[in-house]
CSV table of C-alpha atoms in Angstrom, one decimal:
chain,number,residue,atom,x,y,z
A,1,UNK,CA,0.0,0.0,0.0
A,2,UNK,CA,1.3,3.4,-1.0
A,3,UNK,CA,1.2,6.9,0.6
A,4,UNK,CA,1.0,9.9,-1.7
A,5,UNK,CA,1.0,13.7,-1.0
A,6,UNK,CA,-0.8,16.1,-3.3
A,7,UNK,CA,0.6,19.6,-2.7
A,8,UNK,CA,-2.1,22.1,-3.7
A,9,UNK,CA,-5.8,21.5,-3.3
A,10,UNK,CA,-7.2,23.8,-6.0
A,11,UNK,CA,-9.2,22.9,-9.0
A,12,UNK,CA,-6.7,20.3,-10.3
A,13,UNK,CA,-5.2,19.1,-7.1
A,14,UNK,CA,-8.6,18.3,-5.6
A,15,UNK,CA,-9.4,16.2,-8.7
A,16,UNK,CA,-6.2,14.2,-8.3
A,17,UNK,CA,-6.8,13.7,-4.6
A,18,UNK,CA,-10.3,12.3,-5.3
A,19,UNK,CA,-9.1,10.0,-8.0
A,20,UNK,CA,-6.3,8.6,-5.8
A,21,UNK,CA,-8.9,7.9,-3.2
A,22,UNK,CA,-10.4,5.3,-5.5
A,23,UNK,CA,-7.1,3.5,-6.1
A,24,UNK,CA,-7.1,0.1,-4.3
A,25,UNK,CA,-3.3,0.1,-3.6
A,26,UNK,CA,-3.3,3.6,-2.0
A,27,UNK,CA,-3.3,3.6,1.8
A,28,UNK,CA,-3.4,7.4,2.4
A,29,UNK,CA,-3.5,10.6,0.5
A,30,UNK,CA,-2.0,13.7,2.2
A,31,UNK,CA,-4.0,16.7,0.9
A,32,UNK,CA,-1.7,19.6,1.6
A,33,UNK,CA,-2.4,23.3,1.1
A,34,UNK,CA,-1.6,26.6,2.8
A,35,UNK,CA,-5.4,27.1,3.0
A,36,UNK,CA,-6.3,24.4,5.5
A,37,UNK,CA,-10.0,24.8,4.9
A,38,UNK,CA,-9.4,23.9,1.2
A,39,UNK,CA,-7.5,20.8,2.3
A,40,UNK,CA,-10.3,19.8,4.7
A,41,UNK,CA,-13.0,20.4,2.0
A,42,UNK,CA,-11.3,17.9,-0.4
A,43,UNK,CA,-10.8,15.3,2.4
A,44,UNK,CA,-14.5,15.7,3.2
A,45,UNK,CA,-15.2,14.1,-0.2
A,46,UNK,CA,-12.7,11.3,0.4
A,47,UNK,CA,-12.2,8.1,2.5
A,48,UNK,CA,-8.4,8.0,2.6
A,49,UNK,CA,-7.6,11.8,2.7
A,50,UNK,CA,-5.6,13.5,5.5
A,51,UNK,CA,-5.6,17.3,5.4
A,52,UNK,CA,-2.5,19.2,6.3
A,53,UNK,CA,-1.7,22.9,6.3
A,54,UNK,CA,1.6,23.4,4.5
A,55,UNK,CA,3.5,26.6,3.6
A,56,UNK,CA,5.2,25.7,0.4
A,57,UNK,CA,7.6,28.6,0.8
A,58,UNK,CA,9.3,26.4,3.5
A,59,UNK,CA,11.0,23.3,2.2
A,60,UNK,CA,11.3,21.7,5.7
A,61,UNK,CA,7.6,22.2,6.2
A,62,UNK,CA,6.9,20.3,2.9
A,63,UNK,CA,9.3,17.5,3.9
A,64,UNK,CA,7.7,17.1,7.3
A,65,UNK,CA,4.2,16.8,5.8
A,66,UNK,CA,5.4,14.3,3.2
A,67,UNK,CA,7.3,12.0,5.6
A,68,UNK,CA,6.7,8.3,4.6
A,69,UNK,CA,5.3,9.3,1.1
A,70,UNK,CA,6.6,7.5,-1.9
A,71,UNK,CA,5.4,10.2,-4.3
A,72,UNK,CA,4.7,14.0,-4.1
A,73,UNK,CA,2.4,15.4,-6.7
A,74,UNK,CA,2.9,19.1,-7.1
A,75,UNK,CA,0.0,21.2,-8.1
A,76,UNK,CA,1.3,24.5,-6.6
A,77,UNK,CA,1.8,27.8,-8.4
A,78,UNK,CA,5.1,28.0,-10.3
A,79,UNK,CA,6.8,30.1,-7.7
A,80,UNK,CA,6.8,27.1,-5.3
A,81,UNK,CA,7.8,24.4,-7.8
A,82,UNK,CA,11.4,24.3,-6.9
A,83,UNK,CA,10.7,24.0,-3.2
A,84,UNK,CA,8.4,21.0,-3.7
A,85,UNK,CA,10.9,19.4,-6.1
A,86,UNK,CA,13.7,20.0,-3.6
A,87,UNK,CA,11.7,18.3,-0.8
A,88,UNK,CA,11.1,15.2,-3.0
A,89,UNK,CA,14.9,15.0,-3.7
A,90,UNK,CA,15.8,15.4,-0.1
A,91,UNK,CA,13.2,12.7,1.0
A,92,UNK,CA,14.3,10.3,-1.8
A,93,UNK,CA,10.7,9.9,-3.1
A,94,UNK,CA,9.3,10.3,-6.6
A,95,UNK,CA,7.9,13.6,-7.9
A,96,UNK,CA,5.2,14.6,-10.3
A,97,UNK,CA,4.5,18.2,-11.5
A,98,UNK,CA,1.7,19.5,-13.7
A,99,UNK,CA,4.0,22.1,-15.0
A,100,UNK,CA,7.8,22.8,-14.6
A,101,UNK,CA,9.9,24.9,-12.2
A,102,UNK,CA,11.0,28.4,-13.2
A,103,UNK,CA,13.8,30.7,-11.9
A,104,UNK,CA,16.0,27.9,-10.8
A,105,UNK,CA,18.9,29.2,-8.6
A,106,UNK,CA,21.3,27.1,-10.7
A,107,UNK,CA,20.3,29.2,-13.8
A,108,UNK,CA,20.5,32.7,-12.3
A,109,UNK,CA,23.5,33.5,-14.5
A,110,UNK,CA,21.4,33.0,-17.6
A,111,UNK,CA,19.5,36.2,-18.8
A,112,UNK,CA,15.8,36.2,-18.0
A,113,UNK,CA,14.7,35.8,-21.6
A,114,UNK,CA,16.5,32.4,-21.9
A,115,UNK,CA,16.2,31.3,-18.3
A,116,UNK,CA,13.1,29.1,-18.5
A,117,UNK,CA,14.4,26.9,-21.4
A,118,UNK,CA,17.8,26.7,-19.6
A,119,UNK,CA,15.9,25.6,-16.5
A,120,UNK,CA,14.2,22.8,-18.4
A,121,UNK,CA,17.6,21.6,-19.6
A,122,UNK,CA,19.0,21.8,-16.1
A,123,UNK,CA,16.1,19.8,-14.7
A,124,UNK,CA,16.7,17.0,-17.2
A,125,UNK,CA,20.5,16.9,-16.6
A,126,UNK,CA,21.0,18.4,-13.1
A,127,UNK,CA,18.1,17.4,-11.0
A,128,UNK,CA,17.7,14.3,-13.1
A,129,UNK,CA,21.1,13.1,-11.8
A,130,UNK,CA,19.9,13.6,-8.2
A,131,UNK,CA,16.7,11.6,-8.7
A,132,UNK,CA,18.6,8.8,-10.5
A,133,UNK,CA,21.1,8.7,-7.6
A,134,UNK,CA,18.1,8.1,-5.3
A,135,UNK,CA,16.7,5.5,-7.7
A,136,UNK,CA,13.6,7.6,-8.1
A,137,UNK,CA,11.7,9.3,-10.9
A,138,UNK,CA,10.4,12.8,-11.5
A,139,UNK,CA,8.0,13.7,-14.3
A,140,UNK,CA,7.2,17.3,-15.3
A,141,UNK,CA,4.4,18.7,-17.5
A,142,UNK,CA,1.7,16.2,-16.6
A,143,UNK,CA,-1.7,18.1,-16.9
A,144,UNK,CA,-3.8,18.3,-20.0
A,145,UNK,CA,-1.5,20.5,-22.1
A,146,UNK,CA,1.3,19.6,-21.5
A,147,UNK,CA,0.5,16.1,-20.4
A,148,UNK,CA,-2.4,14.5,-22.3
A,149,UNK,CA,-1.2,16.6,-25.3
A,150,UNK,CA,2.3,15.0,-25.1
A,151,UNK,CA,1.0,11.5,-25.0
A,152,UNK,CA,-1.3,12.1,-27.9
A,153,UNK,CA,1.5,13.8,-29.9
A,154,UNK,CA,3.6,10.7,-29.3
A,155,UNK,CA,0.8,8.5,-30.5
A,156,UNK,CA,0.5,10.6,-33.7
A,157,UNK,CA,4.2,10.7,-34.4
A,158,UNK,CA,4.5,7.0,-33.9
A,159,UNK,CA,2.5,6.6,-37.1
A,160,UNK,CA,5.3,8.2,-39.1
A,161,UNK,CA,8.7,7.0,-40.3
A,162,UNK,CA,10.1,10.5,-40.0
A,163,UNK,CA,8.5,13.7,-38.7
A,164,UNK,CA,8.9,17.2,-40.1
A,165,UNK,CA,6.3,19.3,-38.2
A,166,UNK,CA,4.0,18.9,-35.2
A,167,UNK,CA,1.3,21.4,-34.6
A,168,UNK,CA,-0.5,21.0,-31.2
A,169,UNK,CA,-3.7,23.0,-30.9
A,170,UNK,CA,-6.3,23.8,-28.2
A,171,UNK,CA,-9.5,25.7,-28.8
A,172,UNK,CA,-11.5,26.6,-25.7
A,173,UNK,CA,-15.2,26.6,-26.4
A,174,UNK,CA,-16.8,26.4,-23.0
A,175,UNK,CA,-18.5,29.7,-22.3
A,176,UNK,CA,-20.9,30.4,-19.4
A,177,UNK,CA,-23.4,33.3,-19.1
A,178,UNK,CA,-21.5,34.2,-15.9
A,179,UNK,CA,-18.1,36.0,-16.4
A,180,UNK,CA,-15.5,33.2,-16.4
A,181,UNK,CA,-12.7,34.0,-18.8
A,182,UNK,CA,-10.5,31.1,-17.6
A,183,UNK,CA,-11.5,27.7,-16.2
A,184,UNK,CA,-8.0,27.2,-14.8
A,185,UNK,CA,-5.7,29.4,-12.7
A,186,UNK,CA,-6.1,33.0,-13.8
A,187,UNK,CA,-2.6,33.7,-12.5
A,188,UNK,CA,-1.1,31.1,-14.9
A,189,UNK,CA,-3.4,32.1,-17.7
A,190,UNK,CA,-2.6,35.9,-17.6
A,191,UNK,CA,1.1,35.2,-17.2
A,192,UNK,CA,1.1,33.0,-20.3
A,193,UNK,CA,-0.9,35.6,-22.3
A,194,UNK,CA,1.8,38.3,-21.5
A,195,UNK,CA,4.9,36.2,-22.2
A,196,UNK,CA,6.6,35.7,-25.5
A,197,UNK,CA,5.6,32.2,-26.8
A,198,UNK,CA,7.9,29.2,-27.5
A,199,UNK,CA,8.3,27.3,-30.7
A,200,UNK,CA,10.8,24.8,-32.1
A,201,UNK,CA,11.5,26.1,-35.6
A,202,UNK,CA,13.9,24.8,-38.3
A,203,UNK,CA,15.8,22.8,-35.6
A,204,UNK,CA,16.1,25.6,-33.1
A,205,UNK,CA,14.3,26.8,-29.9
A,206,UNK,CA,12.8,30.2,-30.7
A,207,UNK,CA,10.5,32.8,-29.2
A,208,UNK,CA,7.4,34.3,-30.9
A,209,UNK,CA,5.1,37.2,-30.1
A,210,UNK,CA,2.0,36.1,-28.2
A,211,UNK,CA,-1.2,36.2,-30.3
A,212,UNK,CA,0.9,36.2,-33.5
A,213,UNK,CA,1.3,33.8,-36.5
A,214,UNK,CA,-2.4,32.9,-36.7
A,215,UNK,CA,-3.7,29.7,-38.4
A,216,UNK,CA,-7.3,28.8,-39.1
A,217,UNK,CA,-9.0,25.5,-38.8
A,218,UNK,CA,-12.6,24.3,-39.4
A,219,UNK,CA,-13.3,21.2,-37.4
A,220,UNK,CA,-16.3,19.1,-36.6
A,221,UNK,CA,-15.8,20.2,-33.0
A,222,UNK,CA,-16.4,23.8,-34.2
A,223,UNK,CA,-19.4,22.9,-36.3
A,224,UNK,CA,-17.3,23.2,-39.4
A,225,UNK,CA,-16.8,26.9,-38.8
A,226,UNK,CA,-13.2,28.3,-39.2
A,227,UNK,CA,-11.6,29.3,-35.9
A,228,UNK,CA,-8.4,31.3,-35.3
A,229,UNK,CA,-5.5,29.9,-33.3
A,230,UNK,CA,-2.4,31.8,-32.4
A,231,UNK,CA,1.0,31.6,-30.7
A,232,UNK,CA,0.8,31.1,-27.0
A,233,UNK,CA,3.5,30.4,-24.3
A,234,UNK,CA,3.4,26.6,-23.6
A,235,UNK,CA,5.9,23.9,-22.7
A,236,UNK,CA,5.3,21.4,-25.5
A,237,UNK,CA,7.5,22.8,-28.3
A,238,UNK,CA,10.4,23.1,-25.9
A,239,UNK,CA,10.0,19.4,-24.9
A,240,UNK,CA,9.8,18.3,-28.5
A,241,UNK,CA,12.9,20.3,-29.3
A,242,UNK,CA,15.0,18.6,-26.6
A,243,UNK,CA,13.6,15.2,-27.3
A,244,UNK,CA,13.1,15.2,-31.1
A,245,UNK,CA,15.6,12.5,-32.0
A,246,UNK,CA,14.6,9.8,-29.5
A,247,UNK,CA,10.8,10.4,-29.3
A,248,UNK,CA,9.7,12.5,-32.2
A,249,UNK,CA,11.3,10.9,-35.3
A,250,UNK,CA,13.7,13.8,-35.9
A,251,UNK,CA,11.0,16.5,-35.9
A,252,UNK,CA,12.3,19.9,-37.2
A,253,UNK,CA,9.3,22.2,-36.2
A,254,UNK,CA,6.9,22.1,-33.3
A,255,UNK,CA,4.2,24.7,-32.5
A,256,UNK,CA,1.5,25.2,-29.8
A,257,UNK,CA,-1.5,27.2,-31.0
A,258,UNK,CA,-4.3,28.4,-28.9
A,259,UNK,CA,-7.7,29.9,-29.5
A,260,UNK,CA,-11.1,30.5,-28.0
A,261,UNK,CA,-12.7,32.4,-25.1
A,262,UNK,CA,-9.6,33.1,-23.1
A,263,UNK,CA,-7.6,34.3,-26.1
A,264,UNK,CA,-10.5,36.5,-27.3
A,265,UNK,CA,-10.9,38.1,-23.9
A,266,UNK,CA,-7.1,38.6,-23.3
A,267,UNK,CA,-6.0,40.0,-26.7
A,268,UNK,CA,-7.5,43.5,-26.3
A,269,UNK,CA,-5.9,43.7,-22.8
A,270,UNK,CA,-2.5,42.8,-24.4
A,271,UNK,CA,-3.0,45.4,-27.1
A,272,UNK,CA,-3.7,48.0,-24.4
A,273,UNK,CA,-0.6,46.9,-22.4
A,274,UNK,CA,-2.9,46.0,-19.5
A,275,UNK,CA,-1.1,42.7,-19.0
A,276,UNK,CA,2.2,44.4,-18.2
A,277,UNK,CA,3.8,43.8,-14.8
A,278,UNK,CA,5.6,47.1,-15.1
A,279,UNK,CA,4.2,49.6,-12.5
A,280,UNK,CA,3.0,52.9,-13.9
A,281,UNK,CA,1.8,56.1,-12.2
A,282,UNK,CA,-2.0,56.7,-12.2
A,283,UNK,CA,-3.1,59.9,-10.5
A,284,UNK,CA,0.0,59.8,-8.3
A,285,UNK,CA,-0.3,56.1,-7.4
A,286,UNK,CA,2.0,53.4,-8.8
A,287,UNK,CA,-0.1,50.6,-10.2
A,288,UNK,CA,0.8,47.3,-12.0
A,289,UNK,CA,-1.7,46.9,-14.9
A,290,UNK,CA,-1.4,43.1,-14.6
A,291,UNK,CA,-2.2,43.2,-10.9
A,292,UNK,CA,-5.2,45.4,-11.4
A,293,UNK,CA,-6.6,43.1,-14.1
A,294,UNK,CA,-5.9,40.0,-12.1
A,295,UNK,CA,-7.8,41.5,-9.1
A,296,UNK,CA,-11.0,41.6,-11.2
A,297,UNK,CA,-10.7,38.1,-12.7
A,298,UNK,CA,-12.7,35.5,-10.7
A,299,UNK,CA,-11.0,32.2,-9.7
A,300,UNK,CA,-11.7,29.0,-11.6
A,301,UNK,CA,-14.8,27.4,-10.2
A,302,UNK,CA,-14.1,24.1,-8.3
A,303,UNK,CA,-16.9,23.8,-5.7
A,304,UNK,CA,-19.6,21.3,-7.0
A,305,UNK,CA,-22.4,23.6,-5.9
A,306,UNK,CA,-20.9,26.6,-7.7
A,307,UNK,CA,-20.4,24.5,-10.9
A,308,UNK,CA,-24.0,23.4,-10.8
A,309,UNK,CA,-25.2,27.1,-10.4
A,310,UNK,CA,-23.1,28.0,-13.4
A,311,UNK,CA,-24.7,25.2,-15.5
A,312,UNK,CA,-28.2,26.0,-14.3
A,313,UNK,CA,-27.7,29.7,-15.2
A,314,UNK,CA,-27.2,28.5,-18.8
A,315,UNK,CA,-24.2,28.1,-21.1
A,316,UNK,CA,-23.5,30.0,-24.3
A,317,UNK,CA,-21.4,27.0,-25.6
A,318,UNK,CA,-20.0,23.7,-24.2
A,319,UNK,CA,-17.4,22.5,-26.6
A,320,UNK,CA,-13.8,22.8,-27.7
A,321,UNK,CA,-11.1,21.1,-29.7
A,322,UNK,CA,-7.9,19.4,-28.8
A,323,UNK,CA,-6.0,18.5,-32.0
A,324,UNK,CA,-2.5,17.3,-33.1
A,325,UNK,CA,-1.3,17.5,-36.6
A,326,UNK,CA,1.9,15.6,-37.3
A,327,UNK,CA,3.5,15.9,-40.8
A,328,UNK,CA,6.2,13.7,-42.2
A,329,UNK,CA,7.0,10.7,-44.3
A,330,UNK,CA,5.5,7.1,-44.2
A,331,UNK,CA,6.6,4.5,-46.7
A,332,UNK,CA,8.3,7.3,-48.7
A,333,UNK,CA,5.1,9.3,-49.0
A,334,UNK,CA,4.1,12.7,-47.6
A,335,UNK,CA,1.4,12.2,-44.9
A,336,UNK,CA,-0.3,14.1,-42.2
A,337,UNK,CA,-1.6,12.4,-39.1
A,338,UNK,CA,-4.7,14.2,-37.9
A,339,UNK,CA,-5.5,13.3,-34.2
A,340,UNK,CA,-8.5,14.6,-32.4
A,341,UNK,CA,-9.0,14.1,-28.7
A,342,UNK,CA,-12.5,13.8,-27.3
A,343,UNK,CA,-13.3,14.4,-23.6
A,344,UNK,CA,-16.4,15.3,-21.6
A,345,UNK,CA,-17.6,18.9,-21.8
A,346,UNK,CA,-18.8,21.0,-18.8
A,347,UNK,CA,-22.2,19.4,-18.4
A,348,UNK,CA,-21.0,15.8,-18.8
A,349,UNK,CA,-18.0,16.4,-16.6
A,350,UNK,CA,-20.3,17.6,-13.8
A,351,UNK,CA,-22.6,14.7,-14.3
A,352,UNK,CA,-19.7,12.3,-14.1
A,353,UNK,CA,-17.6,13.7,-11.3
A,354,UNK,CA,-19.0,17.1,-10.2
A,355,UNK,CA,-16.2,18.9,-12.0
A,356,UNK,CA,-15.7,21.4,-14.7
A,357,UNK,CA,-14.5,20.2,-18.1
A,358,UNK,CA,-11.1,21.8,-17.4
A,359,UNK,CA,-10.8,20.1,-14.0
A,360,UNK,CA,-11.8,16.8,-15.6
A,361,UNK,CA,-9.3,16.7,-18.5
A,362,UNK,CA,-6.4,18.3,-16.6
A,363,UNK,CA,-7.0,16.5,-13.3
A,364,UNK,CA,-7.8,13.2,-14.8
A,365,UNK,CA,-5.0,13.5,-17.3
A,366,UNK,CA,-2.6,14.2,-14.5
A,367,UNK,CA,-4.0,11.4,-12.4
A,368,UNK,CA,-3.2,8.9,-15.2
A,369,UNK,CA,0.5,9.8,-14.8
A,370,UNK,CA,0.1,9.3,-11.0
A,371,UNK,CA,-1.6,6.0,-11.7
A,372,UNK,CA,1.4,4.8,-13.7
A,373,UNK,CA,3.5,5.7,-10.6
A,374,UNK,CA,1.4,4.0,-8.1
A,375,UNK,CA,1.0,0.8,-10.2
A,376,UNK,CA,4.8,0.6,-10.5
A,377,UNK,CA,4.8,1.2,-14.3
A,378,UNK,CA,7.3,4.0,-14.3
A,379,UNK,CA,10.7,2.3,-14.9
A,380,UNK,CA,12.8,5.3,-15.9
A,381,UNK,CA,15.1,6.8,-13.3
A,382,UNK,CA,15.9,10.5,-13.2
A,383,UNK,CA,13.8,13.4,-14.4
A,384,UNK,CA,11.7,13.3,-17.6
A,385,UNK,CA,9.0,15.3,-19.2
A,386,UNK,CA,5.6,13.9,-20.0
A,387,UNK,CA,6.5,13.3,-23.7
A,388,UNK,CA,9.3,10.8,-22.6
A,389,UNK,CA,7.1,7.8,-21.7
A,390,UNK,CA,8.1,4.6,-23.5
A,391,UNK,CA,5.7,3.2,-26.1
A,392,UNK,CA,4.2,0.7,-23.6
A,393,UNK,CA,3.5,3.4,-21.1
A,394,UNK,CA,1.9,5.6,-23.8
A,395,UNK,CA,-0.4,2.7,-24.8
A,396,UNK,CA,-1.3,2.0,-21.1
A,397,UNK,CA,-2.0,5.7,-20.5
A,398,UNK,CA,-4.3,5.8,-23.5
A,399,UNK,CA,-6.1,2.6,-22.5
A,400,UNK,CA,-6.8,4.0,-19.0
A,401,UNK,CA,-7.9,7.3,-20.5
A,402,UNK,CA,-10.7,5.5,-22.5
A,403,UNK,CA,-12.2,4.3,-19.2
A,404,UNK,CA,-12.5,8.0,-18.2
A,405,UNK,CA,-14.1,8.9,-21.6
A,406,UNK,CA,-11.0,10.5,-22.9
A,407,UNK,CA,-10.6,9.0,-26.3
A,408,UNK,CA,-9.2,10.0,-29.7
A,409,UNK,CA,-9.8,9.5,-33.5
A,410,UNK,CA,-6.9,9.5,-35.9
A,411,UNK,CA,-6.9,10.0,-39.7
A,412,UNK,CA,-3.8,9.5,-41.8
A,413,UNK,CA,-4.0,11.7,-45.0
A,414,UNK,CA,-1.6,11.1,-47.9
A,415,UNK,CA,-0.1,13.9,-50.0
A,416,UNK,CA,-0.5,16.5,-47.3
A,417,UNK,CA,2.4,18.8,-46.1
A,418,UNK,CA,2.6,21.7,-43.7
A,419,UNK,CA,1.9,24.8,-45.8
A,420,UNK,CA,1.4,27.6,-43.3
A,421,UNK,CA,3.3,30.9,-43.6
A,422,UNK,CA,6.9,30.9,-42.3
A,423,UNK,CA,7.0,31.5,-38.6
A,424,UNK,CA,7.8,35.1,-37.5
A,425,UNK,CA,10.2,34.9,-34.5
A,426,UNK,CA,11.4,37.5,-32.1
A,427,UNK,CA,14.5,35.8,-30.9
A,428,UNK,CA,16.0,32.4,-29.9
A,429,UNK,CA,15.4,30.7,-26.6
A,430,UNK,CA,18.6,28.7,-26.2
């Protein structure tokens, strides 16, 4: 029987806690959060949950709460990622993170523009050595995107002999009558909207302007209507760039494109420079535009009663698209693998698990990585990102995902090559 700590009991962390509660080989789930009431609320919906108040700014406090755990699942804001990771290394237990750490002290000599990519590289090679020395494993980027997206990208690329381009796309189509621009952390969402995006282009890690380089797609998920998807800061192209030879058939180009409600709401704010962190004087008072906007954005709903209220008030739309296009060669021919993920929308997610659609896909997707851990199916030692599962692990993940109504369709189209306009970049990221 295993003991696991989930650090962070927000929308996604609470989902993972509740799913772990159903695993037969789990003895105890430590639900840790600075907000003790949030931890207790989650445990109130569980049988094996133990709430603990933890200040993630204190590594020793994390370690004390996680004593005896074989795995720590980190669902904390990015600012605390390195502390939770450090606690896992010191305790000699495994580690899972829905995102990746930033501002690592080991990379402080790298300028800020290149620091995050340098940090990913250091996590692979530096922290990876510490986990390998402990005979343990860490996996980063294990939510929906990155996470589910990485598994499905691997599935698509495995259909090719060689890969030229991967385009990973998310279109957010869930819109309530109530003002909810983001169904996940507004802090993360607004930070990503402000930051220059990441792409892997012509064999090199590069940066692109957010909201730029648009492409248009008409999918069944959008009722055949063309939708716009743009550059957006995400991990996936960086992972592909580092792992292109071993896991992505020599891929030369990798993009993440994003569209929908959150993008449409954020773009005018970006144009007006209202996502800037830089303080400016307004009537004699120094104000950060970003902080002001953030103050007026509601948190992502996670309480079942609140979610039901939102549904009962009525929805404008309850859909979306999650698509991977992988271009390359198969049997000497140009082909495009067109993979579409299908997952429950808001109404169905609530009916199934009293969750939002975002909680369902991200939380359940993350839980499937946790399930690989707790069922002793993670054999790699060191630190890997979510795209670095072996083929057997990829197939098991997909098989378990089907049981949660997370499925896919795949169409292989001959004679199709990537024909979008050349990428406009604003600098390299290496």
